[in-house]
Coordinates of C-alpha atoms in Angstrom, one line a residue:
Chain I
M1 CA 18.5 39.0 27.4
I2 CA 16.3 40.7 24.2
R3 CA 17.5 43.5 22.2
L4 CA 15.8 45.6 19.4
D5 CA 17.7 48.2 17.7
N6 CA 15.6 50.3 15.5
V7 CA 12.9 47.7 14.5
A8 CA 10.6 48.5 11.9
K9 CA 7.9 46.0 10.4
V10 CA 5.8 47.1 7.4
Y11 CA 3.4 45.2 6.1
R12 CA 3.0 45.4 2.1
T13 CA 0.0 44.2 -0.3
A14 CA -0.5 45.7 -3.6
R15 CA -2.6 48.4 -2.4
M16 CA -1.2 49.7 0.4
E17 CA 1.7 49.3 3.8
T18 CA 1.0 49.2 6.9
M19 CA 3.5 50.1 9.5
A20 CA 2.6 47.6 12.2
L21 CA 5.8 48.7 14.1
N22 CA 8.0 51.9 14.0
Q23 CA 11.2 52.7 15.3
I24 CA 11.4 50.6 18.2
D25 CA 14.2 50.2 20.4
L26 CA 14.0 47.5 23.4
H27 CA 15.9 46.4 25.7
I28 CA 15.1 43.9 28.3
A29 CA 17.5 42.6 30.9
E30 CA 17.5 38.9 32.1
G31 CA 15.3 38.0 34.5
E32 CA 12.9 41.1 34.0
F33 CA 9.2 40.7 33.7
V34 CA 7.7 43.2 31.4
S35 CA 4.9 43.8 30.3
I36 CA 3.7 45.4 27.1
M37 CA 0.0 47.6 26.7
G38 CA -1.3 49.9 24.3
P39 CA -4.9 50.0 22.3
S40 CA -6.0 47.2 19.9
G41 CA -3.7 47.3 17.0
C42 CA -0.9 48.8 18.1
G43 CA 1.6 46.6 17.1
K44 CA 1.9 44.4 20.5
S45 CA 1.6 41.0 19.1
T46 CA 3.7 42.1 16.2
L47 CA 5.9 43.0 18.6
L48 CA 5.8 39.9 20.4
N49 CA 6.3 37.9 17.1
V50 CA 9.2 39.5 16.4
I51 CA 11.0 39.3 19.7
G52 CA 10.0 35.7 19.8
L53 CA 11.5 34.9 16.1
L54 CA 8.2 34.2 14.5
D55 CA 8.2 37.2 12.0
E56 CA 10.9 39.0 10.7
P57 CA 11.6 42.8 10.9
S58 CA 11.4 44.6 7.8
E59 CA 14.0 46.8 9.4
G60 CA 16.3 47.0 12.3
S61 CA 18.3 44.1 14.5
V62 CA 17.1 41.9 16.9
Q63 CA 19.3 40.0 19.8
I64 CA 18.4 37.3 21.5
D65 CA 20.6 36.3 24.5
G66 CA 23.5 38.4 22.8
T67 CA 23.3 36.7 19.5
G68 CA 22.0 38.5 16.2
I69 CA 19.5 36.7 14.4
A70 CA 20.0 38.7 11.0
G71 CA 20.6 35.6 8.5
Y72 CA 19.6 33.1 10.3
S73 CA 18.1 30.6 8.4
D74 CA 14.5 28.7 9.0
R75 CA 16.3 26.2 11.2
Q76 CA 18.6 28.1 13.0
L77 CA 15.2 30.2 14.0
A78 CA 13.6 27.5 14.7
R79 CA 16.0 25.8 16.9
L80 CA 16.5 29.0 18.6
R81 CA 13.0 29.4 19.5
N82 CA 13.1 25.7 20.7
E83 CA 15.7 26.2 23.2
K84 CA 15.2 29.6 24.4
I85 CA 11.5 31.0 24.4
G86 CA 8.5 29.9 25.4
F87 CA 5.2 30.7 23.9
I88 CA 1.7 31.1 25.7
F89 CA -1.4 32.3 23.8
Q90 CA -4.7 33.9 24.6
S91 CA -6.5 30.9 22.9
F92 CA -4.1 28.1 24.5
H93 CA -3.3 26.5 20.9
L94 CA -3.4 23.4 22.4
V95 CA -4.1 20.2 20.1
P96 CA -7.2 18.4 20.6
D97 CA -6.5 15.5 19.5
L98 CA -3.8 15.0 22.2
N99 CA -4.2 14.6 25.6
V100 CA -2.6 16.9 28.3
V101 CA 0.7 15.4 28.5
S102 CA 1.3 14.5 24.7
N103 CA 0.5 18.5 24.3
V104 CA 3.3 19.5 26.8
E105 CA 5.7 17.1 25.2
I106 CA 5.4 18.9 22.0
P107 CA 8.4 21.2 22.1
L108 CA 10.8 18.2 23.3
L109 CA 9.6 16.5 20.3
Y110 CA 12.2 18.6 18.2
R111 CA 15.1 17.8 20.4
S112 CA 17.4 14.7 20.4
M113 CA 15.5 12.9 24.0
A114 CA 14.5 9.9 24.6
S115 CA 10.5 9.4 24.8
K116 CA 10.4 8.5 28.9
E117 CA 12.7 11.4 29.5
R118 CA 10.4 13.8 27.5
R119 CA 7.2 12.3 29.3
R120 CA 9.1 12.5 32.7
R121 CA 9.5 16.3 32.0
A122 CA 6.6 16.9 30.8
I123 CA 4.4 15.3 33.9
E124 CA 7.1 17.3 36.3
A125 CA 6.2 20.8 34.3
L126 CA 2.3 19.5 35.0
Q127 CA 3.0 19.1 38.3
S128 CA 4.6 22.3 38.9
V129 CA 1.3 24.1 37.4
G130 CA -0.6 22.1 39.8
L131 CA -2.3 19.3 37.1
G132 CA -0.5 16.3 38.0
S133 CA -3.9 14.7 38.2
R134 CA -4.8 15.4 34.7
I135 CA -2.1 14.1 32.6
H136 CA -4.5 12.1 30.6
H137 CA -7.4 14.1 30.1
F138 CA -8.0 16.1 26.8
P139 CA -8.3 19.3 26.4
N140 CA -12.1 19.9 26.0
E141 CA -12.1 18.1 29.2
L142 CA -10.7 21.4 31.2
S143 CA -11.6 24.6 32.1
G144 CA -10.2 27.7 30.4
G145 CA -7.9 28.1 33.3
Q146 CA -6.4 24.9 33.3
Q147 CA -6.1 25.0 29.6
Q148 CA -3.9 28.0 29.9
R149 CA -1.7 26.0 32.9
V150 CA -1.1 23.1 30.3
A151 CA 0.0 25.8 27.9
V152 CA 2.0 27.2 30.5
A153 CA 3.9 23.7 31.5
R154 CA 4.3 23.3 27.7
A155 CA 5.9 26.7 27.5
I156 CA 8.2 25.9 30.5
I157 CA 9.1 22.1 29.6
G158 CA 11.7 22.9 27.6
A159 CA 13.5 25.5 30.5
P160 CA 13.8 28.3 28.2
R161 CA 15.1 31.7 29.3
V162 CA 12.3 33.9 28.2
I163 CA 8.7 33.3 28.3
L164 CA 6.6 35.2 25.7
A165 CA 2.7 35.6 26.9
D166 CA 0.2 37.4 24.5
E167 CA -2.6 38.3 26.8
P168 CA -2.4 34.8 28.8
T169 CA -5.4 36.0 31.0
G170 CA -7.4 37.7 28.0
N171 CA -9.9 34.3 27.8
L172 CA -9.9 33.7 31.4
D173 CA -12.0 35.1 34.8
S174 CA -10.5 36.9 36.9
Q175 CA -9.4 34.3 39.5
M176 CA -8.4 31.7 36.7
G177 CA -6.2 35.1 35.4
D178 CA -4.7 35.8 38.8
E179 CA -3.6 31.9 38.9
I180 CA -1.8 32.1 35.9
M181 CA -0.3 35.9 36.7
A182 CA 1.0 33.9 39.8
I183 CA 2.5 31.3 38.0
L184 CA 4.4 33.7 35.2
E185 CA 5.3 35.6 38.4
R186 CA 7.0 32.4 40.3
L187 CA 8.9 31.5 37.4
N188 CA 10.2 34.8 37.1
Q189 CA 11.3 35.0 40.6
E190 CA 12.2 31.8 41.5
D191 CA 13.5 30.6 38.2
K192 CA 14.7 34.0 37.4
T193 CA 13.0 33.3 33.7
T194 CA 12.3 36.5 31.9
V195 CA 9.1 36.9 30.9
V196 CA 7.5 39.4 28.1
M197 CA 3.4 39.4 28.7
V198 CA 1.4 41.3 26.0
T199 CA -2.1 42.8 28.2
H200 CA -5.3 44.8 28.4
D201 CA -5.2 44.5 31.6
A202 CA -3.7 47.5 33.7
E203 CA -3.8 46.3 37.2
Q204 CA -1.8 43.0 35.7
A205 CA 0.7 45.4 34.3
K206 CA 1.3 46.9 37.7
R207 CA 2.3 43.3 39.0
T208 CA 5.3 43.5 36.5
A209 CA 8.3 45.8 36.6
R210 CA 7.9 47.7 33.7
T211 CA 5.4 48.6 31.3
I212 CA 6.2 49.2 27.5
R213 CA 3.5 51.1 25.9
L214 CA 2.7 51.2 22.2
F215 CA 0.7 53.7 20.0
D216 CA 0.3 53.1 16.0
G217 CA 3.4 51.0 15.8
R218 CA 5.5 53.7 18.0
Q219 CA 7.1 53.0 21.7
V220 CA 5.6 55.8 23.4
A221 CA 6.6 54.7 27.2
Chain Q
M1 CA 8.4 11.2 17.1
I2 CA 6.5 8.2 15.1
R3 CA 5.0 7.3 18.4
H4 CA 3.6 11.1 18.5
I5 CA 2.6 10.6 14.7
L6 CA 0.9 7.1 16.0
R7 CA -0.9 8.5 18.5
L8 CA -2.1 11.5 16.8
V9 CA -3.4 9.5 13.8
W10 CA -5.1 7.0 16.1
N11 CA -6.7 9.6 18.0
R12 CA -8.2 11.5 14.6
K13 CA -9.4 8.1 13.6
A14 CA -12.9 9.8 13.1
G15 CA -11.6 12.2 10.5
N16 CA -9.0 9.4 9.1
I17 CA -11.9 7.3 8.3
L18 CA -12.8 8.7 5.3
I19 CA -9.6 9.1 3.8
M20 CA -8.7 5.6 5.0
A21 CA -12.3 4.2 2.9
E22 CA -10.9 5.7 -0.2
I23 CA -7.4 4.7 -0.1
T24 CA -9.0 1.2 0.8
I25 CA -11.7 0.8 -1.8
S26 CA -8.9 2.3 -4.4
F27 CA -6.2 0.1 -3.5
L28 CA -9.0 -3.1 -4.4
V29 CA -9.7 -1.9 -7.8
V30 CA -6.0 -1.4 -8.5
F31 CA -5.5 -4.8 -7.2
L32 CA -8.1 -6.2 -9.4
V33 CA -6.4 -4.5 -12.6
A34 CA -3.4 -5.6 -12.0
A35 CA -3.9 -9.1 -11.2
L36 CA -6.3 -9.3 -14.5
A37 CA -3.3 -7.4 -16.4
L38 CA -0.7 -10.2 -14.4
F39 CA -2.8 -12.8 -15.3
L40 CA -3.1 -12.1 -19.0
F41 CA 0.8 -10.9 -19.4
H42 CA 1.9 -14.5 -17.9
N43 CA -1.0 -16.1 -20.2
G44 CA 1.0 -14.5 -23.2
R45 CA 4.2 -15.3 -22.4
Q46 CA 3.3 -18.8 -21.9
P47 CA 3.6 -20.9 -25.3
M48 CA -0.4 -22.1 -27.1
G49 CA 0.7 -25.5 -27.5
F50 CA 0.2 -24.8 -31.4
S51 CA 0.7 -23.0 -34.3
S52 CA -1.6 -20.6 -35.7
E53 CA -0.1 -19.4 -38.4
D54 CA -1.3 -20.5 -42.0
L55 CA -3.7 -22.7 -40.0
W56 CA -7.1 -22.4 -41.7
Y57 CA -10.4 -23.9 -40.7
V58 CA -13.7 -24.6 -42.8
T59 CA -16.9 -24.9 -41.0
I60 CA -20.0 -27.0 -42.1
D61 CA -23.2 -26.6 -41.6
A62 CA -25.1 -29.1 -42.5
P63 CA -28.3 -31.1 -40.0
R64 CA -27.3 -33.8 -38.1
T65 CA -28.3 -37.4 -39.9
V66 CA -29.2 -40.7 -38.9
G67 CA -29.6 -44.2 -40.4
D68 CA -29.2 -44.2 -43.9
E69 CA -28.9 -40.4 -44.3
A70 CA -25.7 -40.5 -41.9
A71 CA -24.3 -43.2 -44.3
E72 CA -24.9 -40.6 -46.9
R73 CA -23.6 -38.2 -45.0
Q74 CA -20.4 -40.0 -43.9
E75 CA -19.3 -40.1 -47.9
L76 CA -20.0 -36.8 -48.3
E77 CA -17.4 -35.9 -45.4
R78 CA -15.3 -38.1 -47.1
Q79 CA -15.5 -36.1 -50.5
V80 CA -15.0 -33.2 -48.6
L81 CA -12.1 -33.8 -46.7
R82 CA -10.7 -35.5 -50.0
E83 CA -11.6 -32.4 -51.8
V84 CA -9.6 -30.0 -49.6
A85 CA -6.6 -32.5 -49.0
S86 CA -6.0 -32.5 -53.2
M87 CA -5.9 -28.5 -53.1
D88 CA -2.5 -27.1 -54.4
A89 CA -2.3 -24.7 -51.3
V90 CA -3.3 -27.3 -48.5
E91 CA -0.8 -29.1 -46.4
K92 CA -2.6 -31.1 -44.5
V93 CA -6.5 -31.8 -43.1
A94 CA -7.5 -33.1 -40.0
V95 CA -11.1 -32.7 -38.7
V96 CA -11.1 -31.4 -35.3
A97 CA -14.1 -30.9 -33.2
Y98 CA -13.5 -27.6 -31.2
P99 CA -10.5 -25.7 -33.4
P100 CA -9.1 -22.5 -31.8
Y101 CA -10.9 -19.6 -31.2
V102 CA -14.1 -21.5 -31.7
N103 CA -16.5 -19.8 -29.2
S104 CA -17.8 -23.7 -28.2
N105 CA -16.2 -26.6 -26.1
S106 CA -16.8 -29.9 -24.3
I107 CA -16.0 -30.4 -21.0
R108 CA -15.8 -33.8 -19.3
G109 CA -16.0 -33.7 -15.2
W110 CA -15.7 -37.0 -13.0
D111 CA -14.5 -37.8 -9.6
L112 CA -10.9 -39.0 -8.6
D113 CA -10.9 -40.3 -5.3
G114 CA -13.4 -38.0 -4.2
R115 CA -11.6 -35.2 -5.8
A116 CA -13.7 -33.3 -8.6
L117 CA -11.8 -33.2 -12.0
Q118 CA -12.8 -31.4 -15.2
S119 CA -11.0 -30.9 -18.3
E120 CA -11.4 -29.9 -21.6
L121 CA -12.4 -32.0 -24.5
T122 CA -11.8 -32.1 -28.0
Y123 CA -12.3 -34.7 -30.6
L124 CA -9.0 -35.3 -33.4
S125 CA -8.9 -37.4 -36.8
D126 CA -5.9 -39.4 -37.0
G127 CA -2.7 -36.5 -38.2
A128 CA -4.2 -33.3 -36.4
E129 CA -0.9 -33.6 -34.7
E130 CA 0.9 -32.0 -37.8
V131 CA -2.2 -29.9 -38.8
L132 CA -2.4 -28.1 -35.5
K133 CA 1.4 -28.7 -34.7
L134 CA 1.1 -29.9 -31.4
E135 CA 4.2 -30.9 -29.5
L136 CA 4.2 -34.7 -28.0
V137 CA 5.9 -35.2 -24.7
S138 CA 5.5 -38.8 -24.3
G139 CA 3.6 -41.7 -26.1
R140 CA 2.2 -41.6 -29.1
W141 CA -0.5 -39.9 -31.2
F142 CA -3.7 -41.3 -32.4
Q143 CA -3.3 -43.6 -35.8
P144 CA -5.1 -45.8 -38.0
G145 CA -5.9 -49.2 -36.6
D146 CA -6.8 -47.1 -33.0
E147 CA -10.4 -48.4 -33.0
E148 CA -9.1 -52.3 -32.8
L149 CA -7.9 -51.7 -29.4
A150 CA -9.5 -52.9 -26.4
F151 CA -9.6 -49.5 -24.8
K152 CA -10.4 -46.0 -25.9
P153 CA -7.2 -43.9 -26.6
V154 CA -7.0 -40.3 -25.0
L155 CA -4.0 -38.1 -25.2
M156 CA -3.8 -35.5 -22.1
N157 CA -1.8 -32.6 -21.7
E158 CA 0.5 -32.3 -18.8
R159 CA -1.3 -30.1 -16.4
L160 CA -3.8 -33.1 -16.4
A161 CA -1.3 -35.9 -16.5
A162 CA 0.3 -34.1 -13.3
E163 CA -3.2 -33.4 -11.7
I164 CA -4.3 -37.3 -12.5
F165 CA -1.0 -38.9 -11.9
G166 CA 1.3 -36.8 -10.2
D167 CA 5.0 -37.6 -10.6
E168 CA 4.3 -41.4 -11.9
D169 CA 4.2 -42.6 -15.5
P170 CA 0.6 -41.8 -17.0
L171 CA 1.2 -44.0 -20.3
S172 CA -1.1 -46.7 -20.5
R173 CA -2.8 -45.9 -17.0
T174 CA -6.6 -45.5 -17.0
F175 CA -8.4 -42.6 -14.9
A176 CA -12.0 -43.3 -14.7
D177 CA -14.1 -45.8 -12.9
P178 CA -16.3 -47.7 -15.4
P179 CA -19.9 -47.2 -15.5
K180 CA -21.8 -48.7 -12.8
E181 CA -24.5 -50.3 -15.3
P182 CA -22.5 -52.5 -18.1
R183 CA -22.7 -50.7 -21.2
E184 CA -22.6 -52.1 -24.6
G185 CA -19.4 -51.6 -26.4
Y186 CA -17.9 -49.8 -23.7
K187 CA -14.6 -49.3 -23.3
E188 CA -12.3 -48.0 -20.7
S189 CA -10.2 -45.0 -21.2
R190 CA -6.4 -45.1 -21.4
V191 CA -4.0 -42.7 -22.3
I192 CA -1.5 -43.4 -24.7
G193 CA 0.3 -39.8 -24.7
V194 CA 1.2 -36.8 -23.3
F195 CA 1.1 -33.2 -25.1
T196 CA 2.6 -30.1 -24.3
D197 CA -0.8 -28.3 -24.3
F198 CA -3.4 -27.0 -26.7
R199 CA -4.4 -24.0 -25.5
R200 CA -7.7 -23.3 -28.4
N201 CA -8.5 -19.7 -27.1
G202 CA -5.0 -18.5 -27.1
E203 CA -2.1 -17.0 -25.5
F204 CA -4.2 -14.8 -22.9
S205 CA -6.4 -17.8 -22.3
S206 CA -5.3 -19.9 -18.8
L207 CA -3.3 -23.2 -19.2
D208 CA -6.3 -25.4 -18.3
N209 CA -6.7 -29.2 -18.4
M210 CA -7.3 -30.9 -21.8
M211 CA -7.9 -33.7 -23.2
L212 CA -7.8 -35.4 -26.7
L213 CA -10.1 -38.1 -27.7
R214 CA -9.6 -39.5 -31.4
R215 CA -12.8 -39.3 -34.4
Q216 CA -12.7 -42.0 -35.9
P217 CA -13.4 -42.5 -40.1
G218 CA -16.9 -43.0 -39.7
D219 CA -18.3 -42.4 -36.9
P220 CA -21.5 -41.8 -36.8
D221 CA -21.8 -40.5 -33.3
R222 CA -19.1 -37.7 -34.8
Q223 CA -20.2 -36.4 -37.6
M224 CA -17.8 -33.8 -38.8
Y225 CA -18.6 -29.7 -38.4
T226 CA -15.0 -28.2 -38.5
V227 CA -12.3 -29.0 -40.6
A228 CA -8.8 -27.8 -40.3
L229 CA -6.6 -27.1 -42.7
R230 CA -2.6 -26.2 -42.6
M231 CA -1.9 -23.9 -45.8
R232 CA 1.5 -24.1 -47.5
P233 CA 2.9 -20.8 -46.4
G234 CA 2.4 -17.6 -47.7
T235 CA -1.0 -18.4 -49.3
T236 CA -2.9 -15.3 -49.3
A237 CA -6.8 -14.7 -48.1
Q238 CA -7.8 -14.9 -51.4
Y239 CA -7.6 -18.3 -51.5
E240 CA -10.5 -18.7 -49.5
E241 CA -12.5 -18.0 -51.9
T242 CA -11.3 -21.3 -54.0
V243 CA -11.7 -23.5 -51.3
L244 CA -15.3 -22.3 -50.5
E245 CA -15.9 -22.5 -54.2
R246 CA -14.9 -26.0 -54.8
L247 CA -16.8 -27.5 -51.7
D248 CA -19.8 -25.9 -52.4
R249 CA -19.7 -28.0 -55.8
V250 CA -18.8 -31.1 -53.8
A251 CA -21.7 -30.7 -51.3
P252 CA -24.4 -28.1 -52.3
S253 CA -26.2 -29.0 -49.9
W254 CA -24.3 -27.7 -47.2
S255 CA -22.9 -24.2 -46.2
F256 CA -19.2 -23.2 -45.5
G257 CA -17.3 -21.1 -43.7
I258 CA -13.8 -20.2 -43.7
R259 CA -11.6 -18.4 -41.1
S260 CA -8.2 -17.9 -40.6
V261 CA -7.1 -19.2 -37.3
E262 CA -4.2 -16.4 -37.0
V263 CA -7.2 -13.3 -38.0
E264 CA -9.0 -14.9 -35.1
R265 CA -5.8 -14.6 -32.9
E266 CA -5.4 -11.1 -33.7
E267 CA -9.2 -10.2 -33.2
Y268 CA -8.7 -12.2 -29.8
R269 CA -5.8 -10.7 -28.9
R270 CA -7.3 -6.8 -29.5
G271 CA -10.4 -7.9 -28.0
K272 CA -8.1 -9.1 -24.6
I273 CA -6.2 -5.6 -24.9
L274 CA -9.3 -3.8 -25.0
Q275 CA -11.0 -5.3 -22.0
V276 CA -7.6 -4.7 -20.2
V277 CA -7.4 -0.9 -21.6
L278 CA -11.2 -0.4 -20.5
A279 CA -11.1 -1.6 -17.3
A280 CA -7.4 0.5 -16.7
S281 CA -9.4 3.4 -17.6
L282 CA -12.3 2.5 -15.5
A283 CA -10.1 2.4 -13.1
G284 CA -7.7 5.1 -13.5
F285 CA -10.5 7.4 -13.8
L286 CA -12.0 6.1 -10.5
V287 CA -8.1 6.0 -9.2
L288 CA -8.0 10.0 -10.7
M289 CA -11.2 11.5 -8.8
V290 CA -9.8 9.4 -5.5
A291 CA -6.5 11.1 -6.1
L292 CA -8.4 14.7 -6.5
G293 CA -10.5 13.5 -3.5
L294 CA -7.4 12.6 -1.6
L295 CA -5.5 15.4 -2.2
G296 CA -8.8 18.0 -1.6
V297 CA -9.3 15.9 2.0
L298 CA -5.8 16.1 3.0
W299 CA -5.5 19.7 2.0
Q300 CA -8.9 20.9 4.1
S301 CA -7.5 18.4 7.1
V302 CA -4.0 20.6 6.9
T303 CA -5.8 23.9 6.3
L304 CA -7.6 23.1 9.7
R305 CA -4.6 22.2 11.5
T306 CA -2.9 25.8 10.4
Q307 CA -3.2 26.9 14.1
E308 CA -1.4 23.8 15.3
I309 CA 1.4 24.2 12.3
G310 CA 1.7 27.7 13.5
L311 CA 2.1 26.2 17.3
R312 CA 4.9 23.8 16.2
R313 CA 6.4 26.3 14.8
A314 CA 6.6 28.7 17.5
T315 CA 7.6 25.8 19.8
G316 CA 10.7 24.6 17.5
A317 CA 9.7 22.8 14.7
D318 CA 11.3 23.7 11.5
A319 CA 9.7 24.2 8.0
R320 CA 11.2 20.6 6.9
Q321 CA 10.1 18.7 10.1
I322 CA 6.5 20.2 9.5
C323 CA 6.5 18.9 5.7
L324 CA 7.9 15.3 7.1
Q325 CA 5.5 15.1 10.3
I326 CA 2.1 15.9 7.8
L327 CA 3.5 13.3 5.1
T328 CA 4.2 10.7 7.5
E329 CA 0.8 11.2 9.3
I330 CA -0.5 10.9 5.5
M331 CA 1.5 7.7 5.1
V332 CA 0.9 6.0 8.3
V333 CA -3.2 6.4 7.1
A334 CA -2.3 5.0 3.9
V335 CA -0.2 1.7 5.2
L336 CA -4.0 1.2 7.8
A337 CA -5.6 1.5 4.5
L338 CA -3.3 -0.4 2.6
T339 CA -3.2 -3.2 5.7
V340 CA -7.0 -3.4 5.4
G341 CA -7.2 -3.7 1.7
A342 CA -4.5 -6.4 1.8
V343 CA -6.1 -8.6 4.1
I344 CA -9.4 -8.4 1.9
A345 CA -7.3 -9.2 -1.3
F346 CA -6.4 -12.1 0.4
Q347 CA -9.5 -13.2 1.0
L348 CA -11.0 -12.5 -2.7
P349 CA -9.5 -16.1 -4.1
L350 CA -11.5 -18.2 -1.2
T351 CA -15.0 -16.2 -2.5
G352 CA -14.3 -18.6 -6.1
L353 CA -15.4 -15.3 -7.6
L354 CA -12.0 -15.0 -9.1
D355 CA -10.9 -18.1 -10.2
F356 CA -8.1 -16.9 -11.8
L357 CA -6.2 -15.4 -8.6
T358 CA -3.5 -17.4 -7.8
P359 CA -1.7 -17.4 -4.8
A360 CA 1.2 -16.1 -6.6
L361 CA -0.9 -14.2 -8.7
T362 CA -2.2 -12.7 -5.7
F363 CA 0.9 -11.6 -4.2
Q364 CA 2.3 -10.0 -7.6
A365 CA -1.0 -8.1 -7.6
L366 CA -0.9 -6.8 -4.2
G367 CA 2.9 -5.7 -4.8
V368 CA 1.8 -3.7 -8.1
A369 CA -0.9 -2.3 -6.3
L370 CA 0.9 -1.2 -3.2
A371 CA 3.5 0.3 -4.3
F372 CA 0.8 2.4 -7.0
M373 CA -1.4 3.1 -4.0
M374 CA 1.8 3.9 -1.9
S375 CA 3.0 6.4 -4.4
L376 CA -0.5 8.0 -5.1
A377 CA -0.6 8.9 -1.5
L378 CA 3.0 10.1 -1.3
I379 CA 2.0 12.2 -4.1
C380 CA -1.2 13.3 -2.8
G381 CA 0.4 13.9 0.8
F382 CA 3.3 15.9 -0.7
Y383 CA 1.2 18.9 -1.8
P384 CA -0.3 19.3 1.4
S385 CA 2.7 19.1 3.5
W386 CA 4.4 21.6 1.1
L387 CA 1.7 23.8 2.0
A388 CA 1.9 23.6 5.0
T389 CA 5.5 24.8 5.0
R390 CA 4.7 27.9 3.5
V391 CA 2.8 29.0 6.3
L392 CA 4.3 32.3 8.4
P393 CA 4.3 31.1 12.1
A394 CA 2.5 34.3 13.4
E395 CA 0.0 34.4 10.4
A396 CA -0.7 30.6 10.9
L397 CA -1.1 31.1 15.1
H398 CA -3.8 33.8 14.2
Y399 CA -5.2 31.9 11.9
D400 CA -9.2 31.6 11.9

């Protein structure tokens, strides 16, 4: 499902170069639940951004669902992200001026779809994460756990093949974190969605099928 | 997507209100300047109704007299007119109570079937139409012997005639009620002719009502203070001295001045254009400040939304869609602000403060101001929208 060959990512400024990722070879099969661990600054989020087509690798190649993305235009990459990838972020990234259902609808705005259908799917996604009764609330009216569940609903509304979660429980207490983990596990097991999750929590990493460890931009396990 | 944008704009109304206020106020300023410029432009394209070329006028500074002294004055007036008429460079002479560009006038107001009417009026001597080159539409001009008529002859411009009589023929019609108390020597006014126009204040002045009354020779109530001269073509300004010297010899106790109407017209034109340029400069400065402010506010608004832009990019928006969305949001705010501005602009003529604002002019000025402000909003909105597309999604998501 996801294949990275000899991927490197270098950030260059006028004064220095920072090697964020170095010779990463990675293959994640369809339906896998993989966690990425490592100390702060080791390149976890950079790796997730490269997998999620949010950042281009400086070297190496990336394939999503068997498609190499080298030479893809901004438009093509956006389309791939929209159709195949769902994102969940540590800080939720909900738009504060939109209510819950409008937040969830966002990915579908970039598809050709009738607004009624978009609304129906958003409500369905919210019901699947247990927030069917909160669709008209605004993000600031929800708890952290509820906000993250909205973010999960937003990530799954487009029925992506891959969910990339960047420390999805990092801002939540353990109970809410467990709730989010349970949703991710359900998505992985029931819908066979591939999940790649960056985490600092070893307990959560244990719940995934495989853990990739990074250190100074290198894959060490 | 449009519904989504409308929802966003509505939910951000508190933040958008400042931008809206800026756009609305700028729109009103642009509207007023556009209305003034259009008003002057339209007026400038209308005929003045008289010819300023080779037209001069002499002003007389002499005390008003009564009784025997009035008779002496009348004699002196006749001598002055004869003297002027005898000059080689003068084609024709007439007494015009309020010549073009003289900064005084006379207004007559009366009630017509419960409707308040008013008109500027001026007294002319016989033949003044040839001096001023006025154009007759129907009827006739004043002529010798009119003092024997049983009524007071009046000429009016087409505008006034239409206002009083509508489509009916105004000739030989009266238009004002007689005085309640009988007055000695009262004669009712009757229309003897209709002329195209006589816009004394030149081509930039509005087309107003104008009425001409006859100055009878030797009328002690209409003493002579201004004389209009139709000069032979090619007469230069040096001849003004000759006129003044000869008049000084005829009436040494009087003081004379002389002006070329063409020179007055040029000065008046320059003054009017300067007014518009000043108003436009002030408005331009204000609009520039507003544009910079708008640019700053929009840029800040986009910067504050960097994470949201990152999220939209992550969920499938390409750079073009982001640019289009931000620009559409700005244009929606601009349209709302301009709608408010247009509603206010429509009320302005009702206040009576801007009497030159006719409905047609209001529409035209609205069109100009709307087009200008929409363009301004588009230009100011384009840069922040373009900036939004430059943000890399991965960086935007971690923007603090």
